[in-house]
Amino acid sequence: MAVDRELPTQEAADLIALTRELADAELAPRAAEYEREERFPREVFAKLGEVGLLGLPFGEDVGGGGQPYAVYLQVVEELAVRWASVALGVSVHTLACGPIDRFGTEEQRRDLLPEMVGGRLLGAYCLSEAHAGSDPAAMRARAVRDGEGWVASGEKAWVTHGGHADFYSTFLRTPDDGERAISCFHLTPDLPGFSAAPPEQKMGLTGSTTAAMRLDDVAVPAGRMVGEPGRGLAIALSALDSGRLGVSAVAVGLAQSALDVAVAYALEREAFGRRIVDHQGVAFLLADMAAAVESARATYLVAARRKDAGRPYSRQASIAKLVATDAAMKVTTDAVQVLGGAGYTRDHPAERYMREAKVMQIFEGTNQIQRMVIGKHLAQEATPANG
């Protein structure tokens, strides 16, 4: 079912129409097969780049689409309705472009950004480590000075597009800048010693490759540092709020797809001489699913509009991520329930949607971390009034 969207301009409406047309032609026919075969759809990302869907929120001066974040996120949601792995990839690519867009030198922005945001290069984001997921400040992978450049060593974990990306926004400890200092680097797979481990064997989103990236004494040229030395953690954290909104949009798109499957099945399946949608028990379940999807969509759009207006949105981003991914888990689980035994088989996509939803409560900060973030904001915002 096509979502009836309230969009700010005719250009945005045309962009949504283009996204739906492309997603129906290029994503939907491939999704089930690629997920089953755990195959990475590199050609799909190339197509998205060709039509300008990989750089929507970036400025037109660097090859981007110049779109508000609220419009970009609805494009991501439309992609997720057809294929969550690809929509997630678009969100990760946007996250990976962020450091150079916001903190890069004039030379880096001129030489690198047009190819990145134009989608001719696919990005990845290397922040987490096996022992430092929710606590990136505890990372151990490091880069030490070597003449004008650096030598990097260690391993980054849970890298979406690991082994397939053309560039990696990578965060490494730089002890010369202070014991706890972290810096950001722009790494590319042509650097000797920078390689991907075998892909993780995952429960869902199997069309999206996730792998550790190994740094075996990688010689990093001086010009590959992004932003000021020792300021990498601030760069990383500044991007996480927008990344959480990306995941929120993916989760809503996945939930919408599960709702559509459940409604279609309930209209066709009969029990006791009536369509099961006409039985109150099923109708109420579908109503709750619809309410969860629309509530989650509204929540991420509130946060996105604050971002577009230049207002603080960190708390709202965490709320959106929490609400949307919990909703996706519930709605996909309920879709399996509506389909009954059929929902538990691979003849229908409901079971895949349920598997895909689970990890959304985990990455970009677990939902327990989101509750901590929201709680801290509430305490900070209430302090002046009580002081």
mmCIF file of C-alpha atoms in Angstrom:
data_model
loop_
_atom_site.group_PDB
_atom_site.id
_atom_site.type_symbol
_atom_site.label_atom_id
_atom_site.label_comp_id
_atom_site.label_asym_id
_atom_site.label_seq_id
_atom_site.Cartn_x
_atom_site.Cartn_y
_atom_site.Cartn_z
ATOM 1 C CA MET A 1 0.000 0.000 0.000
ATOM 2 C CA ALA A 2 1.491 3.367 -1.021
ATOM 3 C CA VAL A 3 1.844 5.730 1.911
ATOM 4 C CA ASP A 4 -0.017 9.030 1.477
ATOM 5 C CA ARG A 5 2.802 11.440 2.316
ATOM 6 C CA GLU A 6 2.738 15.155 3.134
ATOM 7 C CA LEU A 7 5.726 16.533 1.234
ATOM 8 C CA PRO A 8 7.044 20.115 1.228
ATOM 9 C CA THR A 9 7.511 20.597 -2.534
ATOM 10 C CA GLN A 10 6.550 19.153 -5.891
ATOM 11 C CA GLU A 11 10.220 18.248 -6.335
ATOM 12 C CA ALA A 12 10.015 16.086 -3.198
ATOM 13 C CA ALA A 13 6.822 14.439 -4.468
ATOM 14 C CA ASP A 14 8.523 13.698 -7.786
ATOM 15 C CA LEU A 15 11.494 12.248 -5.898
ATOM 16 C CA ILE A 16 9.248 9.874 -3.942
ATOM 17 C CA ALA A 17 7.544 8.819 -7.186
ATOM 18 C CA LEU A 18 10.940 8.146 -8.792
ATOM 19 C CA THR A 19 12.036 6.152 -5.747
ATOM 20 C CA ARG A 20 8.921 3.989 -5.825
ATOM 21 C CA GLU A 21 9.284 3.329 -9.552
ATOM 22 C CA LEU A 22 12.956 2.439 -9.269
ATOM 23 C CA ALA A 23 12.472 0.345 -6.120
ATOM 24 C CA ASP A 24 9.656 -1.641 -7.718
ATOM 25 C CA ALA A 25 11.773 -2.302 -10.803
ATOM 26 C CA GLU A 26 15.233 -2.861 -9.295
ATOM 27 C CA LEU A 27 14.843 -3.792 -5.615
ATOM 28 C CA ALA A 28 11.633 -5.751 -5.118
ATOM 29 C CA PRO A 29 12.356 -8.426 -7.774
ATOM 30 C CA ARG A 30 15.811 -9.150 -6.301
ATOM 31 C CA ALA A 31 15.244 -8.963 -2.543
ATOM 32 C CA ALA A 32 14.114 -12.492 -1.634
ATOM 33 C CA GLU A 33 16.675 -14.219 -3.854
ATOM 34 C CA TYR A 34 19.617 -12.105 -2.757
ATOM 35 C CA GLU A 35 18.724 -12.446 0.919
ATOM 36 C CA ARG A 36 18.391 -16.202 0.540
ATOM 37 C CA GLU A 37 21.763 -16.445 -1.227
ATOM 38 C CA GLU A 38 23.413 -13.871 1.096
ATOM 39 C CA ARG A 39 24.479 -11.942 -2.002
ATOM 40 C CA PHE A 40 25.570 -8.306 -1.853
ATOM 41 C CA PRO A 41 23.671 -6.163 -4.412
ATOM 42 C CA ARG A 42 26.518 -3.917 -5.556
ATOM 43 C CA GLU A 43 24.812 -3.257 -8.893
ATOM 44 C CA VAL A 44 21.731 -1.924 -7.110
ATOM 45 C CA PHE A 45 23.801 0.676 -5.257
ATOM 46 C CA ALA A 46 25.403 1.674 -8.552
ATOM 47 C CA LYS A 47 21.926 2.248 -9.980
ATOM 48 C CA LEU A 48 20.857 4.291 -6.960
ATOM 49 C CA GLY A 49 23.984 6.384 -7.373
ATOM 50 C CA GLU A 50 23.276 6.969 -11.072
ATOM 51 C CA VAL A 51 19.874 8.499 -10.340
ATOM 52 C CA GLY A 52 21.124 10.573 -7.394
ATOM 53 C CA LEU A 53 19.617 8.672 -4.463
ATOM 54 C CA LEU A 54 22.907 8.189 -2.576
ATOM 55 C CA GLY A 55 23.597 11.854 -1.890
ATOM 56 C CA LEU A 56 20.201 13.385 -1.220
ATOM 57 C CA PRO A 57 20.874 15.320 2.026
ATOM 58 C CA PHE A 58 24.172 16.832 0.851
ATOM 59 C CA GLY A 59 24.632 20.180 -0.871
ATOM 60 C CA GLU A 60 24.251 20.549 -4.605
ATOM 61 C CA ASP A 61 27.636 22.301 -4.675
ATOM 62 C CA VAL A 62 29.347 18.962 -3.956
ATOM 63 C CA GLY A 63 27.111 16.809 -6.135
ATOM 64 C CA GLY A 64 24.372 16.083 -3.619
ATOM 65 C CA GLY A 65 20.619 16.432 -3.926
ATOM 66 C CA GLY A 66 20.171 19.378 -1.563
ATOM 67 C CA GLN A 67 17.098 17.769 0.016
ATOM 68 C CA PRO A 68 15.800 18.298 3.573
ATOM 69 C CA TYR A 69 16.512 15.415 5.910
ATOM 70 C CA ALA A 70 12.784 14.798 6.306
ATOM 71 C CA VAL A 71 12.530 14.139 2.559
ATOM 72 C CA TYR A 72 15.694 12.014 2.420
ATOM 73 C CA LEU A 73 14.420 9.798 5.251
ATOM 74 C CA GLN A 74 11.125 9.186 3.486
ATOM 75 C CA VAL A 75 13.088 8.064 0.431
ATOM 76 C CA VAL A 76 14.986 5.638 2.693
ATOM 77 C CA GLU A 77 11.671 4.381 4.059
ATOM 78 C CA GLU A 78 10.330 3.780 0.534
ATOM 79 C CA LEU A 79 13.433 1.755 -0.288
ATOM 80 C CA ALA A 80 13.031 -0.244 2.940
ATOM 81 C CA VAL A 81 9.471 -1.203 2.024
ATOM 82 C CA ARG A 82 10.976 -3.088 -0.917
ATOM 83 C CA TRP A 83 14.320 -4.171 0.553
ATOM 84 C CA ALA A 84 15.582 -3.325 4.028
ATOM 85 C CA SER A 85 19.215 -4.299 3.368
ATOM 86 C CA VAL A 86 19.531 -1.749 0.570
ATOM 87 C CA ALA A 87 17.807 0.984 2.568
ATOM 88 C CA LEU A 88 20.186 0.332 5.443
ATOM 89 C CA GLY A 89 23.081 0.584 3.001
ATOM 90 C CA VAL A 90 21.897 4.019 1.871
ATOM 91 C CA SER A 91 21.763 5.149 5.501
ATOM 92 C CA VAL A 92 25.272 3.818 6.198
ATOM 93 C CA HIS A 93 26.639 5.445 3.049
ATOM 94 C CA THR A 94 25.179 8.786 4.159
ATOM 95 C CA LEU A 95 26.744 8.315 7.593
ATOM 96 C CA ALA A 96 30.129 7.569 5.997
ATOM 97 C CA CYS A 97 30.038 10.723 3.870
ATOM 98 C CA GLY A 98 29.266 12.904 6.876
ATOM 99 C CA PRO A 99 32.757 13.390 8.373
ATOM 100 C CA ILE A 100 34.302 14.819 5.217
ATOM 101 C CA ASP A 101 31.200 16.889 4.461
ATOM 102 C CA ARG A 102 31.197 18.488 7.919
ATOM 103 C CA PHE A 103 34.832 18.342 9.028
ATOM 104 C CA GLY A 104 36.962 17.789 5.922
ATOM 105 C CA THR A 105 39.498 20.270 4.616
ATOM 106 C CA GLU A 106 38.695 22.369 1.595
ATOM 107 C CA GLU A 107 40.907 20.072 -0.472
ATOM 108 C CA GLN A 108 39.218 16.898 0.826
ATOM 109 C CA ARG A 109 35.765 18.289 0.153
ATOM 110 C CA ARG A 110 36.765 19.345 -3.356
ATOM 111 C CA ASP A 111 38.628 16.169 -4.333
ATOM 112 C CA LEU A 112 36.681 13.455 -2.519
ATOM 113 C CA LEU A 113 33.161 14.565 -1.696
ATOM 114 C CA PRO A 114 31.621 14.808 -5.200
ATOM 115 C CA GLU A 115 32.489 11.165 -5.954
ATOM 116 C CA MET A 116 31.283 10.071 -2.525
ATOM 117 C CA VAL A 117 27.946 11.849 -2.316
ATOM 118 C CA GLY A 118 27.344 11.364 -6.032
ATOM 119 C CA GLY A 119 27.190 7.638 -5.374
ATOM 120 C CA ARG A 120 30.051 6.696 -7.664
ATOM 121 C CA LEU A 121 31.794 5.403 -4.541
ATOM 122 C CA LEU A 122 30.089 3.373 -1.800
ATOM 123 C CA GLY A 123 30.943 4.126 1.815
ATOM 124 C CA ALA A 124 31.286 2.293 5.125
ATOM 125 C CA TYR A 125 31.648 3.453 8.728
ATOM 126 C CA CYS A 126 34.265 1.898 11.011
ATOM 127 C CA LEU A 127 33.569 2.878 14.612
ATOM 128 C CA SER A 128 32.716 -0.222 16.663
ATOM 129 C CA GLU A 129 35.102 -2.886 17.885
ATOM 130 C CA ALA A 130 34.353 -6.344 19.231
ATOM 131 C CA HIS A 131 34.772 -5.161 22.831
ATOM 132 C CA ALA A 132 33.636 -1.567 22.221
ATOM 133 C CA GLY A 133 30.201 -1.425 20.623
ATOM 134 C CA SER A 134 28.073 0.802 22.827
ATOM 135 C CA ASP A 135 31.240 2.349 24.302
ATOM 136 C CA PRO A 136 33.305 3.635 21.363
ATOM 137 C CA ALA A 137 35.628 5.525 23.713
ATOM 138 C CA ALA A 138 37.015 2.111 24.728
ATOM 139 C CA MET A 139 38.380 1.357 21.241
ATOM 140 C CA ARG A 140 41.893 -0.095 20.933
ATOM 141 C CA ALA A 141 42.637 0.058 17.206
ATOM 142 C CA ARG A 142 45.189 2.807 16.802
ATOM 143 C CA ALA A 143 47.225 4.968 14.501
ATOM 144 C CA VAL A 144 50.692 6.162 15.507
ATOM 145 C CA ARG A 145 52.682 8.880 13.778
ATOM 146 C CA ASP A 146 55.288 7.803 11.238
ATOM 147 C CA GLY A 147 57.000 10.775 9.654
ATOM 148 C CA GLU A 148 54.348 12.891 7.955
ATOM 149 C CA GLY A 149 51.800 10.069 8.010
ATOM 150 C CA TRP A 150 50.489 7.316 10.252
ATOM 151 C CA VAL A 151 50.678 3.565 10.769
ATOM 152 C CA ALA A 152 47.338 1.987 11.724
ATOM 153 C CA SER A 153 46.825 -1.353 13.453
ATOM 154 C CA GLY A 154 43.971 -3.264 15.048
ATOM 155 C CA GLU A 155 40.512 -4.386 13.965
ATOM 156 C CA LYS A 156 37.142 -2.694 13.540
ATOM 157 C CA ALA A 157 34.001 -4.807 13.949
ATOM 158 C CA TRP A 158 30.463 -4.937 12.541
ATOM 159 C CA VAL A 159 31.279 -2.904 9.433
ATOM 160 C CA THR A 160 28.323 -2.700 7.048
ATOM 161 C CA HIS A 161 29.629 -3.044 3.455
ATOM 162 C CA GLY A 162 32.891 -4.418 4.859
ATOM 163 C CA GLY A 163 34.912 -5.734 1.920
ATOM 164 C CA HIS A 164 32.622 -4.091 -0.656
ATOM 165 C CA ALA A 165 32.939 -0.384 0.137
ATOM 166 C CA ASP A 166 35.134 2.034 -1.794
ATOM 167 C CA PHE A 167 35.915 4.186 1.251
ATOM 168 C CA TYR A 168 35.774 3.759 5.018
ATOM 169 C CA SER A 169 35.286 6.546 7.542
ATOM 170 C CA THR A 170 37.470 5.018 10.255
ATOM 171 C CA PHE A 171 38.018 6.018 13.873
ATOM 172 C CA LEU A 172 41.310 5.116 15.546
ATOM 173 C CA ARG A 173 43.023 5.926 18.813
ATOM 174 C CA THR A 174 45.898 8.380 18.300
ATOM 175 C CA PRO A 175 47.917 8.226 21.531
ATOM 176 C CA ASP A 176 50.247 11.065 20.494
ATOM 177 C CA ASP A 177 47.251 13.398 20.859
ATOM 178 C CA GLY A 178 46.468 12.284 24.414
ATOM 179 C CA GLU A 179 45.881 9.009 26.202
ATOM 180 C CA ARG A 180 42.182 8.847 25.303
ATOM 181 C CA ALA A 181 42.352 10.755 22.011
ATOM 182 C CA ILE A 182 40.615 9.362 18.920
ATOM 183 C CA SER A 183 40.962 10.665 15.362
ATOM 184 C CA CYS A 184 39.020 10.158 12.148
ATOM 185 C CA PHE A 185 40.594 8.878 8.912
ATOM 186 C CA HIS A 186 39.449 8.385 5.324
ATOM 187 C CA LEU A 187 40.702 4.914 4.359
ATOM 188 C CA THR A 188 40.415 3.122 1.037
ATOM 189 C CA PRO A 189 40.799 -0.602 0.209
ATOM 190 C CA ASP A 190 43.876 0.001 -1.932
ATOM 191 C CA LEU A 191 45.976 0.688 1.185
ATOM 192 C CA PRO A 192 48.229 -2.374 1.791
ATOM 193 C CA GLY A 193 47.331 -4.178 5.010
ATOM 194 C CA PHE A 194 43.723 -2.918 5.089
ATOM 195 C CA SER A 195 41.452 -5.908 4.472
ATOM 196 C CA ALA A 196 38.112 -7.467 5.315
ATOM 197 C CA ALA A 197 37.647 -10.575 7.447
ATOM 198 C CA PRO A 198 35.163 -13.242 6.279
ATOM 199 C CA PRO A 199 31.585 -11.896 6.481
ATOM 200 C CA GLU A 200 29.537 -12.475 9.624
ATOM 201 C CA GLN A 201 26.885 -15.211 9.422
ATOM 202 C CA LYS A 202 23.775 -13.310 10.462
ATOM 203 C CA MET A 203 20.178 -14.096 11.349
ATOM 204 C CA GLY A 204 18.777 -11.445 9.011
ATOM 205 C CA LEU A 205 19.712 -8.660 6.588
ATOM 206 C CA THR A 206 21.871 -11.263 4.882
ATOM 207 C CA GLY A 207 22.005 -9.264 1.660
ATOM 208 C CA SER A 208 23.879 -6.595 3.583
ATOM 209 C CA THR A 209 27.443 -7.758 4.128
ATOM 210 C CA THR A 210 28.837 -7.197 7.618
ATOM 211 C CA ALA A 211 32.519 -7.885 8.261
ATOM 212 C CA ALA A 212 35.404 -6.901 10.496
ATOM 213 C CA MET A 213 38.071 -4.715 8.886
ATOM 214 C CA ARG A 214 41.681 -5.549 9.711
ATOM 215 C CA LEU A 215 44.496 -3.010 9.886
ATOM 216 C CA ASP A 216 47.862 -4.742 9.674
ATOM 217 C CA ASP A 217 50.365 -1.878 9.964
ATOM 218 C CA VAL A 218 48.556 0.166 7.318
ATOM 219 C CA ALA A 219 50.556 3.171 6.099
ATOM 220 C CA VAL A 220 48.081 6.067 6.111
ATOM 221 C CA PRO A 221 49.086 9.279 4.294
ATOM 222 C CA ALA A 222 48.842 12.483 6.312
ATOM 223 C CA GLY A 223 46.123 13.843 4.037
ATOM 224 C CA ARG A 224 43.765 11.022 5.022
ATOM 225 C CA MET A 225 43.034 12.460 8.477
ATOM 226 C CA VAL A 226 39.596 14.079 8.673
ATOM 227 C CA GLY A 227 39.105 16.940 11.108
ATOM 228 C CA GLU A 228 41.488 17.901 13.871
ATOM 229 C CA PRO A 229 43.753 15.308 15.534
ATOM 230 C CA GLY A 230 42.206 13.861 18.656
ATOM 231 C CA ARG A 231 38.696 15.086 17.777
ATOM 232 C CA GLY A 232 37.446 11.880 16.211
ATOM 233 C CA LEU A 233 35.067 10.870 18.976
ATOM 234 C CA ALA A 234 33.263 14.198 18.729
ATOM 235 C CA ILE A 235 33.021 13.702 14.952
ATOM 236 C CA ALA A 236 31.630 10.193 15.434
ATOM 237 C CA LEU A 237 29.077 11.195 18.029
ATOM 238 C CA SER A 238 27.913 14.158 15.959
ATOM 239 C CA ALA A 239 26.953 11.761 13.184
ATOM 240 C CA LEU A 240 25.192 9.176 15.330
ATOM 241 C CA ASP A 241 21.994 11.173 15.763
ATOM 242 C CA SER A 242 21.461 11.410 12.005
ATOM 243 C CA GLY A 243 22.398 7.731 11.670
ATOM 244 C CA ARG A 244 19.747 6.834 14.232
ATOM 245 C CA LEU A 245 17.173 8.641 12.132
ATOM 246 C CA GLY A 246 18.285 6.599 9.124
ATOM 247 C CA VAL A 247 17.744 3.363 11.026
ATOM 248 C CA SER A 248 14.351 4.670 12.189
ATOM 249 C CA ALA A 249 13.269 5.184 8.582
ATOM 250 C CA VAL A 250 14.490 1.708 7.611
ATOM 251 C CA ALA A 251 12.564 0.194 10.525
ATOM 252 C CA VAL A 252 9.364 1.995 9.571
ATOM 253 C CA GLY A 253 9.678 0.862 5.956
ATOM 254 C CA LEU A 254 10.170 -2.736 7.058
ATOM 255 C CA ALA A 255 7.184 -2.510 9.402
ATOM 256 C CA GLN A 256 5.055 -1.012 6.633
ATOM 257 C CA SER A 257 5.940 -3.917 4.369
ATOM 258 C CA ALA A 258 5.018 -6.429 7.070
ATOM 259 C CA LEU A 259 1.699 -4.649 7.633
ATOM 260 C CA ASP A 260 0.963 -4.724 3.885
ATOM 261 C CA VAL A 261 1.640 -8.469 3.733
ATOM 262 C CA ALA A 262 -0.581 -9.115 6.759
ATOM 263 C CA VAL A 263 -3.484 -7.031 5.419
ATOM 264 C CA ALA A 264 -3.308 -8.679 1.986
ATOM 265 C CA TYR A 265 -3.356 -12.137 3.562
ATOM 266 C CA ALA A 266 -6.228 -11.245 5.907
ATOM 267 C CA LEU A 267 -8.312 -10.093 2.960
ATOM 268 C CA GLU A 268 -7.832 -13.383 1.107
ATOM 269 C CA ARG A 269 -7.765 -16.043 3.849
ATOM 270 C CA GLU A 270 -11.095 -17.325 5.069
ATOM 271 C CA ALA A 271 -12.006 -19.043 8.333
ATOM 272 C CA PHE A 272 -15.457 -20.095 9.527
ATOM 273 C CA GLY A 273 -16.975 -18.812 6.299
ATOM 274 C CA ARG A 274 -15.579 -15.254 6.586
ATOM 275 C CA ARG A 275 -12.416 -13.421 5.639
ATOM 276 C CA ILE A 276 -10.150 -13.392 8.663
ATOM 277 C CA VAL A 277 -9.964 -9.578 8.432
ATOM 278 C CA ASP A 278 -13.665 -9.604 9.366
ATOM 279 C CA HIS A 279 -12.918 -11.409 12.626
ATOM 280 C CA GLN A 280 -12.444 -8.892 15.394
ATOM 281 C CA GLY A 281 -9.403 -10.629 16.837
ATOM 282 C CA VAL A 282 -7.477 -10.212 13.576
ATOM 283 C CA ALA A 283 -8.884 -6.767 12.778
ATOM 284 C CA PHE A 284 -7.760 -5.416 16.152
ATOM 285 C CA LEU A 285 -4.302 -6.912 15.657
ATOM 286 C CA LEU A 286 -4.008 -5.206 12.265
ATOM 287 C CA ALA A 287 -5.262 -1.930 13.718
ATOM 288 C CA ASP A 288 -2.564 -1.998 16.402
ATOM 289 C CA MET A 289 0.053 -2.733 13.735
ATOM 290 C CA ALA A 290 -1.109 0.235 11.645
ATOM 291 C CA ALA A 291 -1.072 2.515 14.685
ATOM 292 C CA ALA A 292 2.485 1.436 15.509
ATOM 293 C CA VAL A 293 3.713 2.108 11.972
ATOM 294 C CA GLU A 294 2.130 5.537 11.673
ATOM 295 C CA SER A 295 3.218 6.577 15.157
ATOM 296 C CA ALA A 296 6.817 5.562 14.427
ATOM 297 C CA ARG A 297 6.781 7.459 11.122
ATOM 298 C CA ALA A 298 5.519 10.605 12.824
ATOM 299 C CA THR A 299 8.209 10.294 15.501
ATOM 300 C CA TYR A 300 11.149 10.180 13.085
ATOM 301 C CA LEU A 301 9.684 13.038 11.037
ATOM 302 C CA VAL A 302 9.454 15.249 14.124
ATOM 303 C CA ALA A 303 13.156 14.694 14.786
ATOM 304 C CA ALA A 304 14.075 15.226 11.119
ATOM 305 C CA ARG A 305 12.212 18.519 10.935
ATOM 306 C CA ARG A 306 14.045 19.739 14.009
ATOM 307 C CA LYS A 307 17.327 18.822 12.321
ATOM 308 C CA ASP A 308 16.287 20.657 9.163
ATOM 309 C CA ALA A 309 15.404 23.727 11.230
ATOM 310 C CA GLY A 310 18.813 23.711 12.913
ATOM 311 C CA ARG A 311 17.343 22.893 16.320
ATOM 312 C CA PRO A 312 18.750 20.332 18.784
ATOM 313 C CA TYR A 313 17.355 16.896 17.998
ATOM 314 C CA SER A 314 19.512 14.369 19.849
ATOM 315 C CA ARG A 315 16.801 13.358 22.319
ATOM 316 C CA GLN A 316 14.210 13.184 19.539
ATOM 317 C CA ALA A 317 16.554 11.030 17.422
ATOM 318 C CA SER A 318 16.960 8.540 20.261
ATOM 319 C CA ILE A 319 13.208 8.494 20.822
ATOM 320 C CA ALA A 320 12.635 7.891 17.111
ATOM 321 C CA LYS A 321 15.154 5.055 17.007
ATOM 322 C CA LEU A 322 13.647 3.453 20.120
ATOM 323 C CA VAL A 323 10.032 3.790 19.010
ATOM 324 C CA ALA A 324 10.573 2.820 15.363
ATOM 325 C CA THR A 325 12.712 -0.262 15.938
ATOM 326 C CA ASP A 326 10.546 -1.568 18.792
ATOM 327 C CA ALA A 327 7.548 -1.024 16.518
ATOM 328 C CA ALA A 328 9.239 -2.930 13.692
ATOM 329 C CA MET A 329 9.914 -5.889 15.965
ATOM 330 C CA LYS A 330 6.315 -5.972 17.190
ATOM 331 C CA VAL A 331 4.701 -5.411 13.796
ATOM 332 C CA THR A 332 6.783 -8.050 12.021
ATOM 333 C CA THR A 333 6.102 -10.551 14.817
ATOM 334 C CA ASP A 334 2.381 -9.823 14.601
ATOM 335 C CA ALA A 335 2.492 -10.225 10.814
ATOM 336 C CA VAL A 336 3.751 -13.784 11.308
ATOM 337 C CA GLN A 337 0.864 -14.309 13.737
ATOM 338 C CA VAL A 338 -1.727 -13.052 11.239
ATOM 339 C CA LEU A 339 -0.416 -15.457 8.615
ATOM 340 C CA GLY A 340 -0.440 -18.308 11.117
ATOM 341 C CA GLY A 341 1.445 -21.409 10.028
ATOM 342 C CA ALA A 342 2.054 -19.864 6.614
ATOM 343 C CA GLY A 343 3.891 -16.991 8.273
ATOM 344 C CA TYR A 344 6.410 -19.390 9.778
ATOM 345 C CA THR A 345 7.434 -20.698 6.360
ATOM 346 C CA ARG A 346 9.685 -19.150 3.737
ATOM 347 C CA ASP A 347 6.847 -19.214 1.225
ATOM 348 C CA HIS A 348 5.927 -15.765 2.570
ATOM 349 C CA PRO A 349 8.272 -12.883 3.438
ATOM 350 C CA ALA A 350 6.849 -12.352 6.932
ATOM 351 C CA GLU A 351 9.397 -14.616 8.619
ATOM 352 C CA ARG A 352 12.262 -12.774 6.872
ATOM 353 C CA TYR A 353 10.888 -9.433 7.991
ATOM 354 C CA MET A 354 10.783 -10.683 11.577
ATOM 355 C CA ARG A 355 14.424 -11.793 11.400
ATOM 356 C CA GLU A 356 15.461 -8.503 9.850
ATOM 357 C CA ALA A 357 13.703 -6.405 12.479
ATOM 358 C CA LYS A 358 15.591 -7.845 15.446
ATOM 359 C CA VAL A 359 18.974 -6.309 14.706
ATOM 360 C CA MET A 360 17.429 -2.862 14.347
ATOM 361 C CA GLN A 361 16.942 -2.833 18.104
ATOM 362 C CA ILE A 362 20.693 -3.393 18.412
ATOM 363 C CA PHE A 363 22.741 -1.399 15.895
ATOM 364 C CA GLU A 364 23.268 2.390 15.931
ATOM 365 C CA GLY A 365 23.134 2.100 19.705
ATOM 366 C CA THR A 366 21.015 -0.565 21.399
ATOM 367 C CA ASN A 367 17.587 0.462 22.572
ATOM 368 C CA GLN A 368 18.865 0.223 26.132
ATOM 369 C CA ILE A 369 21.461 2.859 25.200
ATOM 370 C CA GLN A 370 18.708 4.995 23.654
ATOM 371 C CA ARG A 371 16.822 4.916 26.950
ATOM 372 C CA MET A 372 19.975 6.035 28.747
ATOM 373 C CA VAL A 373 20.429 8.906 26.272
ATOM 374 C CA ILE A 374 16.811 9.997 26.627
ATOM 375 C CA GLY A 375 17.044 9.844 30.421
ATOM 376 C CA LYS A 376 20.193 11.978 30.461
ATOM 377 C CA HIS A 377 18.572 14.587 28.246
ATOM 378 C CA LEU A 378 15.524 14.706 30.482
ATOM 379 C CA ALA A 379 17.709 15.254 33.554
ATOM 380 C CA GLN A 380 19.750 17.968 31.812
ATOM 381 C CA GLU A 381 16.703 19.769 30.453
ATOM 382 C CA ALA A 382 14.955 19.718 33.826
ATOM 383 C CA THR A 383 17.933 20.973 35.859
ATOM 384 C CA PRO A 384 17.663 24.718 35.007
ATOM 385 C CA ALA A 385 13.976 24.768 35.949
ATOM 386 C CA ASN A 386 14.728 23.192 39.307
ATOM 387 C CA GLY A 387 17.894 25.164 39.994
#
